[in-house]
Each structure stands twice: as C-alpha cells, then as structure tokens.
Coordinates of N, CA and C in Angstrom, one line a residue:
M1 N 95.0 51.1 40.5 CA 94.8 52.1 39.4 C 93.7 52.7 39.3
T2 N 94.0 54.2 39.6 CA 92.6 55.2 39.9 C 91.9 55.6 38.6
Q3 N 90.4 54.9 38.5 CA 89.9 55.2 37.4 C 88.7 56.6 37.9
I4 N 88.5 57.2 36.6 CA 87.7 58.4 36.9 C 86.5 57.8 35.9
Q5 N 85.6 58.1 36.2 CA 84.1 57.7 35.2 C 83.2 59.5 35.1
H6 N 83.4 59.6 33.6 CA 82.5 61.0 33.8 C 81.7 60.8 32.8
E7 N 80.4 61.0 33.2 CA 79.2 60.8 32.7 C 78.7 62.4 32.2
L8 N 77.7 62.4 31.2 CA 76.7 63.5 31.0 C 75.5 62.8 30.6
K9 N 74.6 63.6 31.0 CA 73.3 63.4 31.1 C 72.6 64.5 29.9
I10 N 71.9 64.1 28.5 CA 71.9 65.5 28.1 C 70.8 65.0 28.4
H11 N 69.3 65.7 27.9 CA 68.2 66.0 27.8 C 68.1 66.3 26.2
A12 N 67.7 65.3 25.2 CA 68.0 65.6 23.7 C 67.5 63.9 23.3
P13 N 66.5 64.6 22.0 CA 66.6 63.2 21.5 C 67.8 62.4 21.1
R14 N 67.7 60.8 21.0 CA 69.2 60.4 20.5 C 69.6 60.7 19.3
A15 N 68.7 60.8 18.2 CA 69.2 61.5 16.9 C 69.7 62.8 17.2
R16 N 69.2 63.4 18.3 CA 70.2 64.6 17.7 C 71.7 64.8 18.4
I17 N 71.8 63.6 19.8 CA 73.0 63.5 20.1 C 74.0 62.4 19.3
F18 N 73.3 61.3 18.5 CA 73.7 60.7 17.5 C 74.6 61.8 16.6
Q19 N 73.4 63.0 15.8 CA 74.4 63.9 15.0 C 75.5 64.5 15.8
A20 N 75.4 65.1 16.9 CA 76.5 65.5 18.1 C 78.1 64.8 17.7
L21 N 78.0 63.5 17.7 CA 79.1 62.2 18.3 C 79.8 61.9 16.6
T22 N 78.0 62.3 15.9 CA 79.2 61.9 14.4 C 79.7 62.9 13.5
D23 N 79.4 64.7 13.8 CA 79.1 64.9 12.2 C 80.3 66.0 13.2
R24 N 81.4 66.4 11.6 CA 82.5 67.1 11.9 C 81.8 68.6 12.6
A25 N 81.0 69.2 12.2 CA 80.5 70.8 12.8 C 80.6 70.3 13.6
A26 N 79.6 69.5 14.1 CA 78.8 69.6 15.8 C 79.8 69.7 16.7
L27 N 80.8 68.7 16.2 CA 81.7 68.5 17.3 C 83.1 69.6 17.3
E28 N 82.7 70.5 16.3 CA 83.1 71.6 16.1 C 83.1 72.9 17.5
R29 N 81.5 72.7 17.4 CA 81.1 73.6 17.7 C 80.7 73.3 19.3
W30 N 80.4 72.1 19.2 CA 80.6 71.6 21.0 C 81.8 71.4 21.8
H31 N 83.0 71.2 20.9 CA 84.2 71.1 22.0 C 85.0 72.8 21.4
G32 N 84.5 73.5 20.5 CA 85.6 74.3 20.7 C 86.5 74.4 19.8
A33 N 86.9 72.7 19.1 CA 88.4 72.5 18.5 C 88.1 72.6 16.9
K34 N 89.1 72.5 16.1 CA 89.2 72.5 15.2 C 89.0 70.7 14.5
V35 N 88.1 70.3 14.0 CA 88.4 68.9 14.0 C 88.1 68.3 11.8
K36 N 88.7 67.3 12.6 CA 89.2 66.7 10.7 C 88.8 65.4 10.8
E37 N 87.9 64.9 10.1 CA 87.5 63.2 10.3 C 88.4 62.8 8.8
T38 N 89.2 61.5 9.6 CA 89.6 60.7 8.6 C 88.4 59.5 8.5
E39 N 88.7 58.3 7.7 CA 88.0 57.5 7.8 C 88.1 56.3 9.2
R40 N 87.2 56.5 9.9 CA 87.7 55.9 11.3 C 88.1 57.0 12.5
E41 N 87.8 58.1 12.6 CA 88.7 58.9 13.1 C 88.6 60.5 13.4
W42 N 88.6 60.3 14.8 CA 88.6 62.2 14.2 C 89.9 63.0 15.1
H43 N 90.0 63.9 14.7 CA 91.2 64.7 14.6 C 90.8 66.3 15.5
L44 N 91.1 66.1 16.7 CA 90.7 67.7 17.3 C 92.1 68.0 17.9
E45 N 92.2 69.4 17.2 CA 92.8 70.4 17.8 C 92.7 71.5 18.1
Y46 N 93.3 71.7 19.5 CA 92.1 72.8 20.5 C 93.1 74.6 19.9
P47 N 92.8 75.5 20.5 CA 93.4 77.0 20.2 C 94.6 76.9 20.5
N48 N 94.9 76.5 21.5 CA 96.0 76.1 23.1 C 97.4 75.2 22.3
A49 N 97.0 74.5 21.0 CA 97.7 73.5 20.1 C 97.3 72.3 20.4
T50 N 96.4 71.7 22.1 CA 96.5 70.3 22.4 C 96.0 69.6 21.4
V51 N 96.1 68.5 21.1 CA 95.8 67.6 20.0 C 95.1 66.7 20.6
F52 N 94.1 66.1 19.9 CA 93.8 64.5 20.2 C 93.0 63.8 18.9
R53 N 93.7 62.6 18.8 CA 93.2 61.7 17.7 C 92.3 60.3 18.5
W54 N 91.0 60.3 17.8 CA 90.1 59.7 18.7 C 89.7 58.4 17.4
K55 N 90.3 57.3 17.5 CA 89.6 56.2 16.5 C 87.8 55.8 17.2
V56 N 87.5 55.7 15.9 CA 85.6 55.0 16.1 C 86.0 53.7 16.6
I57 N 85.6 53.0 17.5 CA 85.3 51.8 17.6 C 84.2 50.8 17.2
E58 N 83.2 52.1 17.6 CA 81.9 51.1 17.2 C 81.4 52.8 16.7
S59 N 79.9 52.6 16.2 CA 79.4 53.4 15.7 C 77.8 53.1 15.3
S60 N 77.0 52.7 15.9 CA 75.7 52.4 15.7 C 74.3 53.0 16.0
P61 N 73.6 52.9 15.7 CA 72.3 54.3 16.1 C 72.5 53.9 17.8
T62 N 72.7 53.1 18.6 CA 72.3 52.7 19.3 C 73.0 52.8 21.0
R63 N 74.9 52.9 20.4 CA 76.2 53.2 20.8 C 77.5 53.4 19.9
I64 N 78.0 54.5 20.6 CA 79.3 55.0 19.8 C 80.5 54.8 21.1
T65 N 81.8 54.8 20.3 CA 82.8 54.0 21.5 C 83.7 54.8 20.2
W66 N 84.5 55.3 21.0 CA 85.5 56.0 20.6 C 86.9 56.0 21.9
R67 N 88.4 55.5 21.0 CA 89.7 55.5 22.1 C 90.2 56.4 21.6
C68 N 91.1 57.0 22.5 CA 92.2 57.9 22.2 C 93.5 57.5 22.0
V69 N 93.4 58.0 20.6 CA 95.4 57.3 20.2 C 96.6 58.2 19.8
E70 N 95.6 59.1 20.5 CA 97.2 60.2 20.7 C 96.7 62.0 21.3
G71 N 96.9 62.0 22.3 CA 96.8 63.3 23.3 C 97.2 63.4 24.4
P72 N 97.4 64.5 25.4 CA 98.6 64.7 26.3 C 98.2 63.9 27.7
G73 N 99.4 64.1 27.9 CA 98.9 63.1 29.7 C 98.7 61.7 29.9
Q74 N 97.8 61.4 30.0 CA 97.3 59.4 30.5 C 95.8 59.4 29.5
A75 N 95.8 60.1 28.7 CA 94.7 60.0 27.7 C 94.3 59.0 26.7
I76 N 95.5 58.1 26.0 CA 96.1 57.1 25.0 C 95.5 56.0 25.8
G77 N 94.7 55.4 24.9 CA 93.9 54.3 25.5 C 92.4 54.6 25.5
K78 N 92.2 55.2 26.5 CA 90.8 56.2 27.1 C 89.9 55.7 26.7
E79 N 88.3 55.1 26.3 CA 87.4 55.2 25.8 C 86.4 55.9 26.1

C-alpha cells in the first residue's frame, strides 16, 4: 500500500498553533472552508462543495490528532 506523509513546519509559538487547530474561526481562515463544530468533531465544507468530517481522537496541549470519518477519495480513516 502506498503511503504519503505530509508535514508542515510552522515557526510559531506552540499556543498559537494549538489555537489554529482547535478554534473554529482560525480553521475557517486557514482552510478557506465553512467550519462547523460538534462535540469532538469538525465539519469542513469548501466552496466547491467538498466536505470533510474529522473526529478529534486526541487533544492535549502537546498533541492533537484528528481522524477523517467523511470525505472524498481515500480520505476516510486518515489521521
């Protein structure tokens, strides 16, 4: 099975990165999508009607993990 690893190196304080991954308005600005928040899930809808739903698996000050539970192609199950 082919595996693709994508990594972003962001030069910013940890608190700012944490906010960017846990705040609805910050996610909307970063992704350019309409973001809805439910308990332990993020729903991102892009202008072209592409939809992703991410379940929050882990959220602590040192680690955030999301798992895709709805999305196009082979996105489902990706973390």
